[in-house]
Every structure is written in C-alpha cells, then in structure tokens.
Amino acid sequence: MSGKLAGRTAVVTGASRGIGFAIARRFVAEGAEVVITGRDKAALDAAVAELGDQVTAVRADSTDVADLEAAFEAVRERHGRIDVLVVNSGTGKLAPIGEITEADVDLVFGTNVKGTIFTVQNALPLLTDKASVILVGSTASRRVAPGQSVYGATKAAVRALARGWMVDLAGRGIRVNVLSPGATQTQGLVDFLGADVVDQMGPDFPLGRVGTPDEIAAVAAFLASDESAYVTGAEYFVDGGAVQN
C-alpha cells in the first residue's frame, strides 16, 4: 500500500473516538498498521470494525502502569516494533480554585501526566531508531479558560516532558513533538465544556470556527512522517489561531 506511512507500525492511545480515532483513520489511509488503545473494549471493537483490517485494539487504562506494561507486551508480540507513537489518552474536569478535589487532581494528573510518562516508557524498548513520538497537548497550556487550571497544568507538563525527552532520545534519532489542538468538535469536548459553550466558541477564534478531528489528524500525519524529519521538540498548535490572538 502506498502512503507516507506505508510499512510502518503506529500506536495511538485513546483512539476509540474523537481525535485519536481520526488520527488512527488518517494513519490507515497513509498505509500504516495501527494499534489503538482505550479503556472501553466495546468502543474499541466498534472502532476496529469501522477502521478495517489494518487496525487492532488493545484494552488499556493509561492510569494503570500494569495495564500499560501488558498492552505494550501485546504490541511486541503482534508487531515487534513501533515506528510512530501517539500519546492521545487524556481527560479533564472543570474545577475552579476553591472547588478542586483530591480526586480531580488524581484523575487528571494520573491520566494526562503519569499516563503519558509510563506510556512512552513502556513503548521505549519497541521504538525504532528515528521513530516519531507525538504527545497530544492542548491550547489550555497557554490559554486557560475558567475552571481549567488543573487541566492546563497537566498539558503544560506534557510540553515540558517533550522538551526533556527530545534530548534524552536524540542519540537514537527519535523525534518527540507536541500536537496541541484547540477547540475541536468532538463528543469529549462537549462532555467537558457543554454543548452551549462549544457552539459559542468558534466566532472567538481568528478563523471563526471550531476545528475538526480530521484537521488535527492531518498534522499528526505530517509529524509521523519523513516530511517532518528535521522537526523535534516543537509544539504545533492546530487551533484556528486561538493562542496567537
């Protein structure tokens, strides 16, 4: 099969729906064999049925290190290597200061920071030299809406991890970049902010609209491919100009 990712194996976490699903679908279109992960087996099975034979699924909770170890052992057994790793699993909860609970912090930091760290660490033995690692960040690391302080802090941590890992892995030619979507029309965003808020956001951005998962996936495909061979440690905002406004 032709395509900029032909012959490559990619792992996309949190890919049963939304942005992760769109990235997996774009990678398939570019010729990759793709492994998707998520917590919900039924949702993963439905995603595989839609995405086709180039995709397999491994159920994994990114907050559970043992789950991640088992998931990447399954990837090793099936494919033996990873050429592209997209760490997309994430969560958020609106909580203004004064209303933040310990459970909120444990959930959001556990998923977005701890989960990112141990996903990459468990993938590391399988990453090929010159592999591409893409960490999914957020414009919330730069432009935080009310109640998003904890979520924004986790995405700022993801950016910091990319800077450190860029240096740690440079000797193997492994590139580490951050893909930071702005408001994107997904069910996850609607669940996070509410449908009314999402509907009102678009006119506030320079391009005048909320993005689509496919637009995020297009940039992920660039970062995964040889077209970005000299790009590492970068953060790509795909946000209609929101953080620059």
mmCIF file of C-alpha atoms in Angstrom:
data_model
loop_
_atom_site.group_PDB
_atom_site.id
_atom_site.type_symbol
_atom_site.label_atom_id
_atom_site.label_comp_id
_atom_site.label_asym_id
_atom_site.label_seq_id
_atom_site.Cartn_x
_atom_site.Cartn_y
_atom_site.Cartn_z
ATOM 1 C CA MET A 1 0.000 0.000 0.000
ATOM 2 C CA SER A 2 1.255 3.479 -0.838
ATOM 3 C CA GLY A 3 1.198 6.444 1.511
ATOM 4 C CA LYS A 4 3.611 8.427 3.631
ATOM 5 C CA LEU A 5 3.388 5.838 6.441
ATOM 6 C CA ALA A 6 3.451 2.691 4.328
ATOM 7 C CA GLY A 7 5.219 -0.195 6.043
ATOM 8 C CA ARG A 8 5.147 1.463 9.466
ATOM 9 C CA THR A 9 3.556 0.388 12.718
ATOM 10 C CA ALA A 10 1.795 3.061 14.736
ATOM 11 C CA VAL A 11 0.244 3.004 18.194
ATOM 12 C CA VAL A 12 -2.430 5.587 19.001
ATOM 13 C CA THR A 13 -3.708 5.679 22.576
ATOM 14 C CA GLY A 14 -7.195 6.788 23.489
ATOM 15 C CA ALA A 15 -8.330 6.151 19.928
ATOM 16 C CA SER A 16 -11.793 4.641 20.189
ATOM 17 C CA ARG A 17 -13.359 8.011 19.332
ATOM 18 C CA GLY A 18 -12.680 11.686 18.724
ATOM 19 C CA ILE A 19 -9.228 12.967 17.816
ATOM 20 C CA GLY A 20 -7.489 9.646 18.483
ATOM 21 C CA PHE A 21 -9.910 7.827 16.195
ATOM 22 C CA ALA A 22 -9.397 10.416 13.436
ATOM 23 C CA ILE A 23 -5.607 10.068 13.751
ATOM 24 C CA ALA A 24 -5.840 6.281 13.504
ATOM 25 C CA ARG A 25 -8.081 6.592 10.438
ATOM 26 C CA ARG A 26 -5.644 9.001 8.742
ATOM 27 C CA PHE A 27 -2.698 6.716 9.533
ATOM 28 C CA VAL A 28 -4.539 3.796 7.929
ATOM 29 C CA ALA A 29 -5.149 5.924 4.841
ATOM 30 C CA GLU A 30 -1.406 6.649 4.751
ATOM 31 C CA GLY A 31 -0.588 2.935 4.771
ATOM 32 C CA ALA A 32 0.294 2.231 8.418
ATOM 33 C CA GLU A 33 -0.583 -0.789 10.510
ATOM 34 C CA VAL A 34 -2.212 0.736 13.579
ATOM 35 C CA VAL A 35 -2.789 -0.422 17.149
ATOM 36 C CA ILE A 36 -5.357 1.565 19.095
ATOM 37 C CA THR A 37 -5.880 1.557 22.841
ATOM 38 C CA GLY A 38 -8.609 2.665 25.213
ATOM 39 C CA ARG A 39 -10.441 1.679 28.360
ATOM 40 C CA ASP A 40 -13.739 0.569 26.798
ATOM 41 C CA LYS A 41 -13.473 -2.748 24.957
ATOM 42 C CA ALA A 42 -16.850 -2.371 23.268
ATOM 43 C CA ALA A 43 -15.892 1.062 21.912
ATOM 44 C CA LEU A 44 -12.542 -0.313 20.725
ATOM 45 C CA ASP A 45 -14.238 -3.208 18.949
ATOM 46 C CA ALA A 46 -16.598 -0.790 17.208
ATOM 47 C CA ALA A 47 -13.664 1.403 16.167
ATOM 48 C CA VAL A 48 -11.760 -1.571 14.714
ATOM 49 C CA ALA A 49 -14.861 -2.664 12.801
ATOM 50 C CA GLU A 50 -15.070 0.789 11.220
ATOM 51 C CA LEU A 51 -11.346 1.288 10.621
ATOM 52 C CA GLY A 52 -10.688 -2.068 8.979
ATOM 53 C CA ASP A 53 -8.149 -4.852 8.821
ATOM 54 C CA GLN A 54 -5.066 -2.648 9.252
ATOM 55 C CA VAL A 55 -6.137 -1.904 12.831
ATOM 56 C CA THR A 56 -6.039 -3.957 16.000
ATOM 57 C CA ALA A 57 -7.022 -2.927 19.506
ATOM 58 C CA VAL A 58 -5.583 -3.473 22.967
ATOM 59 C CA ARG A 59 -7.631 -2.512 26.006
ATOM 60 C CA ALA A 60 -5.575 -0.439 28.449
ATOM 61 C CA ASP A 61 -6.184 2.104 31.191
ATOM 62 C CA SER A 62 -3.426 4.697 30.878
ATOM 63 C CA THR A 63 -3.531 5.426 34.621
ATOM 64 C CA ASP A 64 -2.626 1.807 35.412
ATOM 65 C CA VAL A 65 1.071 1.028 34.880
ATOM 66 C CA ALA A 66 0.469 -2.728 34.891
ATOM 67 C CA ASP A 67 -2.155 -2.273 32.176
ATOM 68 C CA LEU A 68 0.325 -0.309 30.075
ATOM 69 C CA GLU A 69 3.008 -2.939 30.539
ATOM 70 C CA ALA A 70 0.600 -5.628 29.351
ATOM 71 C CA ALA A 71 -0.574 -3.514 26.417
ATOM 72 C CA PHE A 72 2.915 -2.931 25.060
ATOM 73 C CA GLU A 73 3.809 -6.575 25.563
ATOM 74 C CA ALA A 74 0.835 -7.329 23.317
ATOM 75 C CA VAL A 75 2.161 -4.844 20.745
ATOM 76 C CA ARG A 76 5.578 -6.528 20.924
ATOM 77 C CA GLU A 77 4.052 -9.947 20.325
ATOM 78 C CA ARG A 78 1.964 -8.768 17.360
ATOM 79 C CA HIS A 79 4.298 -6.316 15.631
ATOM 80 C CA GLY A 80 7.718 -6.382 17.304
ATOM 81 C CA ARG A 81 8.290 -2.660 16.905
ATOM 82 C CA ILE A 82 6.734 0.814 16.944
ATOM 83 C CA ASP A 83 7.595 3.423 14.327
ATOM 84 C CA VAL A 84 5.060 6.030 15.434
ATOM 85 C CA LEU A 85 3.635 6.545 18.918
ATOM 86 C CA VAL A 86 0.784 8.976 19.505
ATOM 87 C CA VAL A 87 0.004 9.568 23.174
ATOM 88 C CA ASN A 88 -3.531 10.872 22.941
ATOM 89 C CA SER A 89 -5.218 9.431 26.053
ATOM 90 C CA GLY A 90 -6.330 12.273 28.244
ATOM 91 C CA THR A 91 -9.082 13.632 30.407
ATOM 92 C CA GLY A 92 -10.175 16.850 32.030
ATOM 93 C CA LYS A 93 -12.595 18.187 34.588
ATOM 94 C CA LEU A 94 -13.734 21.752 35.120
ATOM 95 C CA ALA A 95 -12.963 22.858 38.678
ATOM 96 C CA PRO A 96 -12.211 26.465 39.688
ATOM 97 C CA ILE A 97 -9.830 27.067 42.564
ATOM 98 C CA GLY A 98 -11.719 26.554 45.797
ATOM 99 C CA GLU A 99 -13.608 23.604 44.328
ATOM 100 C CA ILE A 100 -10.707 21.364 43.261
ATOM 101 C CA THR A 101 -10.799 17.962 44.951
ATOM 102 C CA GLU A 102 -8.053 15.453 45.547
ATOM 103 C CA ALA A 103 -9.942 13.063 43.271
ATOM 104 C CA ASP A 104 -9.874 15.671 40.478
ATOM 105 C CA VAL A 105 -6.105 16.052 40.762
ATOM 106 C CA ASP A 106 -5.501 12.300 40.928
ATOM 107 C CA LEU A 107 -7.672 11.653 37.871
ATOM 108 C CA VAL A 108 -6.417 14.437 35.607
ATOM 109 C CA PHE A 109 -2.730 14.261 36.548
ATOM 110 C CA GLY A 110 -2.900 10.469 36.647
ATOM 111 C CA THR A 111 -4.241 10.276 33.107
ATOM 112 C CA ASN A 112 -2.509 13.184 31.406
ATOM 113 C CA VAL A 113 0.899 13.211 33.111
ATOM 114 C CA LYS A 114 1.505 9.840 34.765
ATOM 115 C CA GLY A 115 -0.185 8.103 31.846
ATOM 116 C CA THR A 116 1.970 9.932 29.308
ATOM 117 C CA ILE A 117 5.175 9.146 31.176
ATOM 118 C CA PHE A 118 4.538 5.435 31.522
ATOM 119 C CA THR A 119 3.069 5.063 28.041
ATOM 120 C CA VAL A 120 6.282 6.378 26.499
ATOM 121 C CA GLN A 121 8.491 4.496 28.947
ATOM 122 C CA ASN A 122 6.784 1.186 28.194
ATOM 123 C CA ALA A 123 6.887 1.849 24.460
ATOM 124 C CA LEU A 124 10.565 2.778 24.535
ATOM 125 C CA PRO A 125 12.057 -0.726 24.027
ATOM 126 C CA LEU A 126 9.877 -1.118 20.921
ATOM 127 C CA LEU A 127 10.561 2.277 19.362
ATOM 128 C CA THR A 128 12.683 2.025 16.249
ATOM 129 C CA ASP A 129 15.581 4.389 15.673
ATOM 130 C CA LYS A 130 14.225 7.576 14.074
ATOM 131 C CA ALA A 131 10.733 6.821 15.379
ATOM 132 C CA SER A 132 8.258 9.661 15.844
ATOM 133 C CA VAL A 133 6.655 10.262 19.242
ATOM 134 C CA ILE A 134 3.707 12.646 19.238
ATOM 135 C CA LEU A 135 2.327 13.848 22.565
ATOM 136 C CA VAL A 136 -1.132 15.382 22.370
ATOM 137 C CA GLY A 137 -1.172 18.614 24.322
ATOM 138 C CA SER A 138 -3.719 21.424 24.339
ATOM 139 C CA THR A 139 -4.019 25.146 23.887
ATOM 140 C CA ALA A 140 -5.090 25.092 27.556
ATOM 141 C CA SER A 141 -1.388 25.012 28.446
ATOM 142 C CA ARG A 142 -1.205 28.577 27.124
ATOM 143 C CA ARG A 143 -4.731 29.971 27.167
ATOM 144 C CA VAL A 144 -6.695 28.647 30.126
ATOM 145 C CA ALA A 145 -10.438 29.092 30.412
ATOM 146 C CA PRO A 146 -12.142 29.423 33.817
ATOM 147 C CA GLY A 147 -12.025 26.168 35.747
ATOM 148 C CA GLN A 148 -9.286 24.659 33.578
ATOM 149 C CA SER A 149 -6.297 25.323 35.842
ATOM 150 C CA VAL A 150 -5.622 21.666 36.698
ATOM 151 C CA TYR A 151 -6.157 20.504 33.112
ATOM 152 C CA GLY A 152 -3.967 23.320 31.776
ATOM 153 C CA ALA A 153 -1.232 22.444 34.248
ATOM 154 C CA THR A 154 -1.181 18.844 33.046
ATOM 155 C CA LYS A 155 -0.829 19.911 29.428
ATOM 156 C CA ALA A 156 1.987 22.304 30.360
ATOM 157 C CA ALA A 157 3.669 19.294 31.966
ATOM 158 C CA VAL A 158 3.263 17.347 28.718
ATOM 159 C CA ARG A 159 5.069 20.158 26.906
ATOM 160 C CA ALA A 160 7.901 20.013 29.445
ATOM 161 C CA LEU A 161 8.178 16.239 29.059
ATOM 162 C CA ALA A 162 8.599 16.621 25.307
ATOM 163 C CA ARG A 163 11.488 19.035 25.775
ATOM 164 C CA GLY A 164 13.258 16.613 28.113
ATOM 165 C CA TRP A 165 12.630 13.511 26.031
ATOM 166 C CA MET A 166 13.769 15.276 22.877
ATOM 167 C CA VAL A 167 17.203 15.475 24.484
ATOM 168 C CA ASP A 168 17.106 12.028 26.073
ATOM 169 C CA LEU A 169 16.247 10.288 22.794
ATOM 170 C CA ALA A 170 18.180 12.390 20.300
ATOM 171 C CA GLY A 171 21.005 9.848 20.157
ATOM 172 C CA ARG A 172 18.634 7.335 18.573
ATOM 173 C CA GLY A 173 17.198 9.892 16.197
ATOM 174 C CA ILE A 174 13.786 9.614 17.884
ATOM 175 C CA ARG A 175 11.776 12.787 17.434
ATOM 176 C CA VAL A 176 9.393 13.995 20.143
ATOM 177 C CA ASN A 177 6.855 16.679 19.318
ATOM 178 C CA VAL A 178 3.649 18.049 20.800
ATOM 179 C CA LEU A 179 0.413 18.370 18.843
ATOM 180 C CA SER A 180 -1.853 20.836 20.638
ATOM 181 C CA PRO A 181 -5.425 21.074 19.394
ATOM 182 C CA GLY A 182 -7.644 23.981 20.168
ATOM 183 C CA ALA A 183 -11.392 23.575 20.445
ATOM 184 C CA THR A 184 -12.278 20.593 18.263
ATOM 185 C CA GLN A 185 -15.756 19.300 17.530
ATOM 186 C CA THR A 186 -15.738 16.044 19.477
ATOM 187 C CA GLN A 187 -18.103 14.446 21.940
ATOM 188 C CA GLY A 188 -15.310 14.612 24.517
ATOM 189 C CA LEU A 189 -15.180 18.413 24.287
ATOM 190 C CA VAL A 190 -18.953 18.643 24.527
ATOM 191 C CA ASP A 191 -18.872 16.420 27.622
ATOM 192 C CA PHE A 192 -16.075 18.559 29.113
ATOM 193 C CA LEU A 193 -17.417 22.059 28.447
ATOM 194 C CA GLY A 194 -21.053 21.605 27.490
ATOM 195 C CA ALA A 195 -22.683 21.870 24.062
ATOM 196 C CA ASP A 196 -23.710 25.518 24.504
ATOM 197 C CA VAL A 197 -20.149 26.593 25.326
ATOM 198 C CA VAL A 198 -18.690 24.729 22.346
ATOM 199 C CA ASP A 199 -21.256 26.273 19.985
ATOM 200 C CA GLN A 200 -20.284 29.771 21.156
ATOM 201 C CA MET A 201 -16.511 29.321 20.882
ATOM 202 C CA GLY A 202 -15.944 29.430 17.127
ATOM 203 C CA PRO A 203 -16.531 33.154 16.494
ATOM 204 C CA ASP A 204 -13.879 33.983 19.115
ATOM 205 C CA PHE A 205 -11.089 32.439 17.005
ATOM 206 C CA PRO A 206 -9.326 34.195 14.114
ATOM 207 C CA LEU A 207 -10.558 31.540 11.653
ATOM 208 C CA GLY A 208 -14.048 31.910 13.086
ATOM 209 C CA ARG A 209 -14.870 28.294 13.808
ATOM 210 C CA VAL A 210 -14.134 25.220 15.917
ATOM 211 C CA GLY A 211 -11.788 22.661 14.339
ATOM 212 C CA THR A 212 -12.499 19.119 13.212
ATOM 213 C CA PRO A 213 -10.752 15.905 14.251
ATOM 214 C CA ASP A 214 -9.618 15.338 10.657
ATOM 215 C CA GLU A 215 -7.766 18.666 10.705
ATOM 216 C CA ILE A 216 -5.864 17.558 13.793
ATOM 217 C CA ALA A 217 -5.159 14.190 12.183
ATOM 218 C CA ALA A 218 -3.622 15.842 9.121
ATOM 219 C CA VAL A 219 -0.938 17.481 11.269
ATOM 220 C CA ALA A 220 -0.386 14.216 13.150
ATOM 221 C CA ALA A 221 0.306 12.518 9.801
ATOM 222 C CA PHE A 222 2.893 15.193 8.986
ATOM 223 C CA LEU A 223 4.638 14.744 12.344
ATOM 224 C CA ALA A 224 4.572 10.963 11.961
ATOM 225 C CA SER A 225 6.143 11.003 8.502
ATOM 226 C CA ASP A 226 9.545 11.724 6.997
ATOM 227 C CA GLU A 227 8.198 15.118 5.923
ATOM 228 C CA SER A 228 8.980 16.271 9.473
ATOM 229 C CA ALA A 229 12.359 14.510 9.692
ATOM 230 C CA TYR A 230 14.103 17.654 10.992
ATOM 231 C CA VAL A 231 11.375 18.594 13.478
ATOM 232 C CA THR A 232 11.771 17.703 17.152
ATOM 233 C CA GLY A 233 10.918 19.428 20.411
ATOM 234 C CA ALA A 234 8.293 21.519 18.630
ATOM 235 C CA GLU A 235 4.705 22.277 19.575
ATOM 236 C CA TYR A 236 2.192 22.555 16.761
ATOM 237 C CA PHE A 237 -0.969 24.469 17.641
ATOM 238 C CA VAL A 238 -3.903 23.398 15.483
ATOM 239 C CA ASP A 239 -6.389 25.868 16.851
ATOM 240 C CA GLY A 240 -7.589 28.358 14.262
ATOM 241 C CA GLY A 241 -5.162 30.916 15.650
ATOM 242 C CA ALA A 242 -6.585 30.901 19.171
ATOM 243 C CA VAL A 243 -3.359 31.057 21.173
ATOM 244 C CA GLN A 244 -1.901 33.757 18.937
ATOM 245 C CA ASN A 245 -4.933 36.030 19.254
#
